[in-house]
Coordinates of C-alpha atoms and ligand atoms in Angstrom, one line a residue:
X10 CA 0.0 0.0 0.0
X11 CA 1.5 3.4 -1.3
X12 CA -0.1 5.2 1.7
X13 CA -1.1 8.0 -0.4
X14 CA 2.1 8.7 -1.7
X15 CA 2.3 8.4 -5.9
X16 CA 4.8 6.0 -5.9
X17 CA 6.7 3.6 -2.9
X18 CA 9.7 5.1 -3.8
X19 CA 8.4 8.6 -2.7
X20 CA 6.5 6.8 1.0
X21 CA 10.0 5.6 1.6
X22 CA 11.9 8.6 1.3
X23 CA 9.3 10.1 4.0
X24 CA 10.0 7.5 5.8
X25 CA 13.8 7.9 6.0
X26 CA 13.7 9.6 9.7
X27 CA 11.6 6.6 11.5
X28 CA 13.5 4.3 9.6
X29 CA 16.7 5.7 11.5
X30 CA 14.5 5.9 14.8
X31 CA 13.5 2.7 14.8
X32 CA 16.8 1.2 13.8
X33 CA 17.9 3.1 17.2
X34 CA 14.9 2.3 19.2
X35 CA 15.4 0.2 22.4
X36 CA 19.3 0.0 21.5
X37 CA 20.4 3.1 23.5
X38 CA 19.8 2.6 27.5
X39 CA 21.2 6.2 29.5
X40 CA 23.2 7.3 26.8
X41 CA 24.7 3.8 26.0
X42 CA 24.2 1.1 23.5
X43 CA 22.6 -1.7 24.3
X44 CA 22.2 -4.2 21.4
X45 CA 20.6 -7.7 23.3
X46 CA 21.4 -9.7 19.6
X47 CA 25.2 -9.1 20.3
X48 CA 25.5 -10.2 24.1
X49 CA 27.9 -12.7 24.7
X50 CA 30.0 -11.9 21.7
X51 CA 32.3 -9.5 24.1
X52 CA 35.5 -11.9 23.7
X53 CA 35.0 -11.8 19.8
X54 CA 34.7 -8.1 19.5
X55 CA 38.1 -7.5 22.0
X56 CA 40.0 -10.3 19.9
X57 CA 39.3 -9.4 16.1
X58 CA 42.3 -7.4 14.9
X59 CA 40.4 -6.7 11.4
X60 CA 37.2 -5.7 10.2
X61 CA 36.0 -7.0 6.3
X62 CA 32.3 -5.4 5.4
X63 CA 31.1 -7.0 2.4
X64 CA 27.9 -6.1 -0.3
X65 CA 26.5 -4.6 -3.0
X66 CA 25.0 -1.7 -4.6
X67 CA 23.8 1.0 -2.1
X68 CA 24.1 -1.7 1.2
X69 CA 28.1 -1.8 0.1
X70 CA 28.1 2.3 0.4
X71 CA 26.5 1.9 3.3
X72 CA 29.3 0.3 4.5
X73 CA 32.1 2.8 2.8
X74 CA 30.6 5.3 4.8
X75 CA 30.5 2.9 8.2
X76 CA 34.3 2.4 7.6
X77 CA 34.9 5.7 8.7
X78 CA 33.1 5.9 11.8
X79 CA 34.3 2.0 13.0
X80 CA 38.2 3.2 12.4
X81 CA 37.4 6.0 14.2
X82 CA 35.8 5.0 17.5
X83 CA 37.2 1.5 17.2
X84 CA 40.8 2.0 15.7
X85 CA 40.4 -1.3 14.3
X86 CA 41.0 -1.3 11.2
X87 CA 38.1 -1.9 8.2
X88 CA 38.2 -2.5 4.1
X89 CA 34.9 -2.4 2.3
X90 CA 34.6 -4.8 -0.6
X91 CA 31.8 -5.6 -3.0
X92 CA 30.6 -9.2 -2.3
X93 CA 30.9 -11.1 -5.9
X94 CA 34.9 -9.4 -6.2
X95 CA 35.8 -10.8 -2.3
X96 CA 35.5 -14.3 -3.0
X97 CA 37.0 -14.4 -6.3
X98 CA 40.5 -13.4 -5.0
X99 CA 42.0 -15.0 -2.0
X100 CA 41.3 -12.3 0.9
X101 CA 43.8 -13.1 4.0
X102 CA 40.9 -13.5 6.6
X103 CA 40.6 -15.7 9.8
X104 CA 39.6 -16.1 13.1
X105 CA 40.4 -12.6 13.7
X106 CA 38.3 -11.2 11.1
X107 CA 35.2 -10.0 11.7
X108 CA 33.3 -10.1 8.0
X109 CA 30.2 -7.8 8.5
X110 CA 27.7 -8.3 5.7
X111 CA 25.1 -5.7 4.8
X112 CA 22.1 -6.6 2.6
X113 CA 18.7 -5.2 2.9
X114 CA 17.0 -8.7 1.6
X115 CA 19.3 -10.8 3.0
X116 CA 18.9 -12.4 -0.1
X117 CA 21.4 -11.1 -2.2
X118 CA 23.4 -14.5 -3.8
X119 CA 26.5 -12.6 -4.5
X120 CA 26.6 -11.2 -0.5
X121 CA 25.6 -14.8 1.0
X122 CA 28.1 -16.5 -1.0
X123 CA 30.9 -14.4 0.4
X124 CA 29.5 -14.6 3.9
X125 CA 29.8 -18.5 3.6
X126 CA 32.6 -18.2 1.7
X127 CA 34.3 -16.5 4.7
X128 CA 32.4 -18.7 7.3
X129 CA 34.1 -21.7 5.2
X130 CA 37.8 -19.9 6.1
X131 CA 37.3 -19.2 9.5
X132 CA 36.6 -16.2 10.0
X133 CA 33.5 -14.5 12.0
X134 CA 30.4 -13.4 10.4
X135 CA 28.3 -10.4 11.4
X136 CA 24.9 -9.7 9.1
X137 CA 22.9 -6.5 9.2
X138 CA 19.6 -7.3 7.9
X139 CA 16.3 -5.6 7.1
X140 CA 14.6 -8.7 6.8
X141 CA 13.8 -11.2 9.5
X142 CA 14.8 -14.3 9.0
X143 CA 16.4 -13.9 5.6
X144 CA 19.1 -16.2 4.4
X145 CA 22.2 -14.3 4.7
X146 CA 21.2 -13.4 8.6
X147 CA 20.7 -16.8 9.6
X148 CA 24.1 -18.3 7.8
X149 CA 25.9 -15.6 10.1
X150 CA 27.4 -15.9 13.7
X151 CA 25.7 -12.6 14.7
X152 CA 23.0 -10.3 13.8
X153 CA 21.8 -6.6 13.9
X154 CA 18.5 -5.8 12.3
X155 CA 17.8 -2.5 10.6
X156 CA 14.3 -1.7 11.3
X157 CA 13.8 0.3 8.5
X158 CA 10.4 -1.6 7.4
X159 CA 9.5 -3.6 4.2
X160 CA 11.2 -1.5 1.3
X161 CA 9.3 -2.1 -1.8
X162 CA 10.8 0.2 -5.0
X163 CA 13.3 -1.4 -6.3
X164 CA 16.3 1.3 -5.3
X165 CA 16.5 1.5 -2.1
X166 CA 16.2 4.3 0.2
X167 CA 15.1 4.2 3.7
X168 CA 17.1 1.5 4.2
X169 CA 20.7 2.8 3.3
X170 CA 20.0 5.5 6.1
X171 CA 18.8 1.9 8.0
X172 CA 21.8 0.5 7.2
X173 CA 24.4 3.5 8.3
X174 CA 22.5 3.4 11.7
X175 CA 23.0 -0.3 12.1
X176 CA 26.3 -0.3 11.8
X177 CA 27.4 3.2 13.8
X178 CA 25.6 1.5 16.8
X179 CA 27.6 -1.8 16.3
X180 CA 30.6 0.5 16.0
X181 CA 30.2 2.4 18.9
X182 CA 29.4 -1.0 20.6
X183 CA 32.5 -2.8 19.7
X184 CA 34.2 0.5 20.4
X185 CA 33.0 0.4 24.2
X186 CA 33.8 -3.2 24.8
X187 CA 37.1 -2.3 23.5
X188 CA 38.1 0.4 25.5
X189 CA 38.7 2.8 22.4
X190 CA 36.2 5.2 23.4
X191 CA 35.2 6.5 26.8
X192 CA 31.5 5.8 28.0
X193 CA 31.2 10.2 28.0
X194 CA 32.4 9.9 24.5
X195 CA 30.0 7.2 23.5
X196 CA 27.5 9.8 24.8
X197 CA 28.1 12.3 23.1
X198 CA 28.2 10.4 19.5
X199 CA 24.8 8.7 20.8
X200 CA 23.4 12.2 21.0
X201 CA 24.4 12.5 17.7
X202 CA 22.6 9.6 16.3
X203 CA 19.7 10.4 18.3
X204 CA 18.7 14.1 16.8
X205 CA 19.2 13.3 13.2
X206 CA 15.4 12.1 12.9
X207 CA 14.7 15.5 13.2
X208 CA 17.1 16.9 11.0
X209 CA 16.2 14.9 8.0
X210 CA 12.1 15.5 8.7
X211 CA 13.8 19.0 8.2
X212 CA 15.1 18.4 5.2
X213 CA 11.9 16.8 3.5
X214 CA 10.4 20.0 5.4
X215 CA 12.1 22.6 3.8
X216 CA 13.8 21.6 0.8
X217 CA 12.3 18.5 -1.2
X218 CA 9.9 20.6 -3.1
X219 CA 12.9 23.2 -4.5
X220 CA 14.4 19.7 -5.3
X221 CA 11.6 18.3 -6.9
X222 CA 11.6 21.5 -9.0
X223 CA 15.3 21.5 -9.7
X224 CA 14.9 18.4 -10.7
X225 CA 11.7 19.2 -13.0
X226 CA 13.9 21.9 -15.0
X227 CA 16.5 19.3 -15.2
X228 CA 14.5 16.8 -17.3
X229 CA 16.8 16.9 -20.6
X230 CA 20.4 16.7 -18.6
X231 CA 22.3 13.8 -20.3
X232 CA 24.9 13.3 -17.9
X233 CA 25.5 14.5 -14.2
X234 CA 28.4 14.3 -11.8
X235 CA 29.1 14.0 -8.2
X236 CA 31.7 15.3 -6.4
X237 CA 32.4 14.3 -2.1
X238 CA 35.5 13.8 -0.1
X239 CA 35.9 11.9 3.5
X240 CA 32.0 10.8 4.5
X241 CA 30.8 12.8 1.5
X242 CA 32.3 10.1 -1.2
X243 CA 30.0 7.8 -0.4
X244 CA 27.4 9.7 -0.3
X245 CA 28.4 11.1 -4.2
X246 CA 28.7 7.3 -5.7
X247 CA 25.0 6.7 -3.9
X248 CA 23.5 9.5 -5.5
X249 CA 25.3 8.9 -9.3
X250 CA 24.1 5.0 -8.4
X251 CA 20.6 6.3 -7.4
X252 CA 20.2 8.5 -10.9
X253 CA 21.8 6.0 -12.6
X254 CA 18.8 3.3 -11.7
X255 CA 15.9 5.2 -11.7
X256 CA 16.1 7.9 -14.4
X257 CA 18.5 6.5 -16.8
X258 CA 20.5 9.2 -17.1
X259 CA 24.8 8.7 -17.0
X260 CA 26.2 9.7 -13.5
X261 CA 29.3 9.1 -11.9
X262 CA 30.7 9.7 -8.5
X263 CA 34.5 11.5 -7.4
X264 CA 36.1 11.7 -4.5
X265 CA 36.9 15.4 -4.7
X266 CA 40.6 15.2 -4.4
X267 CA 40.3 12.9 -7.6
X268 CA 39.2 15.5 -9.7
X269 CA 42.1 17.0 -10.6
X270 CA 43.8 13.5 -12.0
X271 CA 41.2 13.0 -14.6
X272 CA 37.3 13.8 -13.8
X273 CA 38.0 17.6 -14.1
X274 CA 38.5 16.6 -18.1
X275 CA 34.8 16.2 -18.6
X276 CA 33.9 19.3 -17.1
X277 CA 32.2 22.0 -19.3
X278 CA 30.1 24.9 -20.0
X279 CA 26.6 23.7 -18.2
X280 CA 27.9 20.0 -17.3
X281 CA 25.9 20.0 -13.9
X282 CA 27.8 18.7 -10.5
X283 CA 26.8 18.2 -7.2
X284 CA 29.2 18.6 -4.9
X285 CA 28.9 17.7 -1.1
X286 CA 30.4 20.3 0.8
X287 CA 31.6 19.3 4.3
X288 CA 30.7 21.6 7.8
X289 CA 32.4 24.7 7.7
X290 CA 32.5 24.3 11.5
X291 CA 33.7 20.6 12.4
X292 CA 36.4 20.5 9.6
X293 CA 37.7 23.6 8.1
X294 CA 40.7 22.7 6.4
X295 CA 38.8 19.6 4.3
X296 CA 35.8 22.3 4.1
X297 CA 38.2 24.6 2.1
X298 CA 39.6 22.1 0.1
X299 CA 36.6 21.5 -1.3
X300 CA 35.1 24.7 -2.1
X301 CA 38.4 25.4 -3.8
X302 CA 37.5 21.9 -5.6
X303 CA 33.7 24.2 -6.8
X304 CA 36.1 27.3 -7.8
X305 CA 37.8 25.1 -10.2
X306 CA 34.8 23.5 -11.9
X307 CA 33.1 26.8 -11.6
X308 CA 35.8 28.6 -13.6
X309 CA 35.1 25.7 -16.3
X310 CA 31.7 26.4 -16.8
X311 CA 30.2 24.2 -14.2
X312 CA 26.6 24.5 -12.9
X313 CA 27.2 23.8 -9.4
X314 CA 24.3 22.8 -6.8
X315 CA 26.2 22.5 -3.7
X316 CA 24.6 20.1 -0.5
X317 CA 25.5 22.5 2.4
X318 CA 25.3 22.7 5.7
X319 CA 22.9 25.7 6.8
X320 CA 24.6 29.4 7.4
X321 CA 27.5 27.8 5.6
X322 CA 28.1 31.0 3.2
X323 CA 31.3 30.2 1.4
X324 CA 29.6 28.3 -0.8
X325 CA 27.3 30.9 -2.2
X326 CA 29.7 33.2 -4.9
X327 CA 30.3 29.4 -6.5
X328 CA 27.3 27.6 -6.7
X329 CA 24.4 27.9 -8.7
X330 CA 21.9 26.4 -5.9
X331 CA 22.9 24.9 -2.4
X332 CA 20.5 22.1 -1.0
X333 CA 20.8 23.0 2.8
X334 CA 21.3 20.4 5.7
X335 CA 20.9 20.8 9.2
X336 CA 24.2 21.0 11.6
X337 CA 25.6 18.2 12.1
X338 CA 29.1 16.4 13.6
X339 CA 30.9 15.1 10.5
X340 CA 30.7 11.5 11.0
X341 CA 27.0 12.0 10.9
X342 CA 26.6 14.3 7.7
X343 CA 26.6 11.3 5.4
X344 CA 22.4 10.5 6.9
X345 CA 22.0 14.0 6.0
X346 CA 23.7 14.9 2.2
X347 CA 22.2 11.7 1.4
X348 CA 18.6 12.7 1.4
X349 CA 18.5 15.7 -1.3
X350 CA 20.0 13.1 -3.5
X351 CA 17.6 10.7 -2.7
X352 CA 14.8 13.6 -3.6
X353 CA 16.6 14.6 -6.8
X354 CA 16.7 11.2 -8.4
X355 CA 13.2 10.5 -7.6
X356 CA 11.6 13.8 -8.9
X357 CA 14.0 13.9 -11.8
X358 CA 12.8 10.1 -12.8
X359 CA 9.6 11.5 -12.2
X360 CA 9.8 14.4 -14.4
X361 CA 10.7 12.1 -17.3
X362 CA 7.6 10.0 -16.6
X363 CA 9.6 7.2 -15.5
X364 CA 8.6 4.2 -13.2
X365 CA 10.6 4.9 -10.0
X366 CA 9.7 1.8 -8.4
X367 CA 10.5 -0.6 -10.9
X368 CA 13.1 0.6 -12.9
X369 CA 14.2 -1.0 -16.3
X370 CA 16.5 -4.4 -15.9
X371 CA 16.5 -4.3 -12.1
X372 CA 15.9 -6.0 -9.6
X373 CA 14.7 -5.9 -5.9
X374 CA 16.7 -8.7 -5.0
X375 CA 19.2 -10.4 -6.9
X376 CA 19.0 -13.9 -6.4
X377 CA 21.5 -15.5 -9.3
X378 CA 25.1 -14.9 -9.4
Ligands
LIG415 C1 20.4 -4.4 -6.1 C2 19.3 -3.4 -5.8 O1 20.0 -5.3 -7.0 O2 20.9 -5.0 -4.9 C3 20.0 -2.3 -4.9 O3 18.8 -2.9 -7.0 C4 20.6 -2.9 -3.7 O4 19.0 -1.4 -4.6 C5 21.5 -4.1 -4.0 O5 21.3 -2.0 -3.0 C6 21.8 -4.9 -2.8 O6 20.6 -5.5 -2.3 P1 20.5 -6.0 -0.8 O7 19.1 -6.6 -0.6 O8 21.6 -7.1 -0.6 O9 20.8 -4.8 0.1

């Protein structure tokens, strides 16, 4: 049932902030986590000296952008590979590697083939699921469900946000039973996780009907890039992925230091890029970096619509529009930039009179290796 909402694709994107508040619900007990599906697994999280998290599609950019915050608070240290290239290689893993899967349908053949592929070499698996009882969870030593709800359109939404959740929690759980991070820090990054509800409501609040629009008068655009650096790479291949699946239209994703050893070639006069522009306030010197990375495609004839941080004003001489976000830590901006992408795609597959739940060729779940 659509709820409503013209397509399932749109009721899931408005339900991108309870599918992080119920991925969060009855996990965090006085400003700690508490995850009941992982007790008894202290001894495995204090003796893993390496961290594998394997997928596809969006669920494996859900993980690029968990490697970050699992280094970080864990200092354990993580590589992120897609499922159907990690088994065809021969990946040094053991008992002291924790493999984390991540697959919305639990489903996916590449994903559980890796996961018993690693089972099979002795190593630990970890699944983060959104579906109960799914294949994938139950060939894994542990689980953490994403309680993002049944996702129907085909590209999936909600439950990337879903998935980032999942595994900051499990990060900031290993972190704690490791010592890494102090319970007051834990707190602090909880409070993070727990107002960013809000802040995306905000977003849909305030700026998915400019997006819709922006993406309205961008009907004709043949090809679109997407520029991020630290969290915000991730979050640029997601949204090329996302407008590549739904509105057919070529899109490819940079990490912003990259541009200038290659990408910046295809720029010209009204080639349209989005560029994820870290906080001004939380890290200046990458901030800078990349608004000097917008002065250079600018000067090429860029159209520039910048995903900013509100009251962040360096932006504006450069960019043609800026998408705002809400304040946030860094770690955290990734469940924020992600959204106006999310809304772009959508409206702009819209706006061509496309089928944004079932997109040409694709598949929910890809069952067949
Ligand atoms: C693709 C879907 O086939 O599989 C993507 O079109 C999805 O939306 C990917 O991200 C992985 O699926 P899952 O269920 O393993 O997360």
């Amino acid at each position: 049932d659509k709820g409503g909402w013209p397509s399932f694709m749109a009721k899931e994107v408005s339900e991108e902030p309870e599918a992080v508040a119920n991925t969060l619900r009855g996990r965090i007990r006085d400003g700690q986590i508490v995850i009941p599906e992982l007790d008894g697994l202290d001894e495995l999280f204090a003796s893993i000296n390496r961290v594998i998290v394997i997928a596809c599609g969006t669920a494996a950019y859900a993980g690029m952008v968990g490697k970050y915050a699992l280094e970080q608070w864990t200092r354990v240290p993580v590589d992120v590979e897609l499922a159907h290239e990690f088994r065809y290689r021969d990946p040094v893993i053991g008992p002291d590697t924790l493999v984390v899967s991540i697959s919305q349908s639990g489903e996916t053949m590449d994903t559980l083939m890796a996961v018993k592929y690693a089972r099979d070499r002795g190593a630990r698996t970890l699944s983060i699921c959104n579906t109960q009882g799914a294949t994938i969870p139950r060939e894994s030593d542990a689980i953490v469900y994403t309680h993002a709800g049944p996702e129907v359109a085909v590209a999936s939404t909600k439950a990337f946000l879903a998935q980032i959740t999942a595994l900051y929690l499990l990060a900031l759980h290993v972190a704690r039973v490791r010592g890494s991070l102090s319970a007051d820090e834990a707190r602090l990054q909880v409070l993070e996780l727990e107002a960013i509800p809000a802040k995306i409501s905000r977003i849909l609040e305030l700026e998915q009907s400019r997006i819709e629009q922006l993406a309205y008068w961008m009907a004709d655009t043949r090809s679109v890039l997407f520029l991020g650096r630290h969290v915000g790479y991730p979050i640029a291949l997601e949204g090329a992925l996302k407008l590549k699946e739904i509105s057919y239209i070529h899109a490819e994703g940079f990490a912003a230091g990259e541009l200038k050893h290659g990408p910046i070639a295809l720029i010209e006069p009204g080639q349209p890029v989005f560029v994820i522009v870290p906080s001004p306030r939380e890290s200046a010197l990458l901030h800078s970096k990349v608004v000097s990375n917008i002065q250079e495609i600018r000067a090429r004839g860029a159209r520039v619509i910048a995903v900013a941080e509100e009251g962040d004003v360096a932006v504006l001489p450069f960019a043609d529009e800026v998408l705002r976000i809400p304040l946030a830590d860094p770690l955290f901006e990734p469940l924020l930039a992600v959204v106006p992408l999310h809304i772009f795609a959508m409206g702009l597959a819209t706006a061509k009179g496309l089928d944004v739940d079932q997109p040409r060729n694709l598949a929910k779940s890809v069952t067949v290796e």
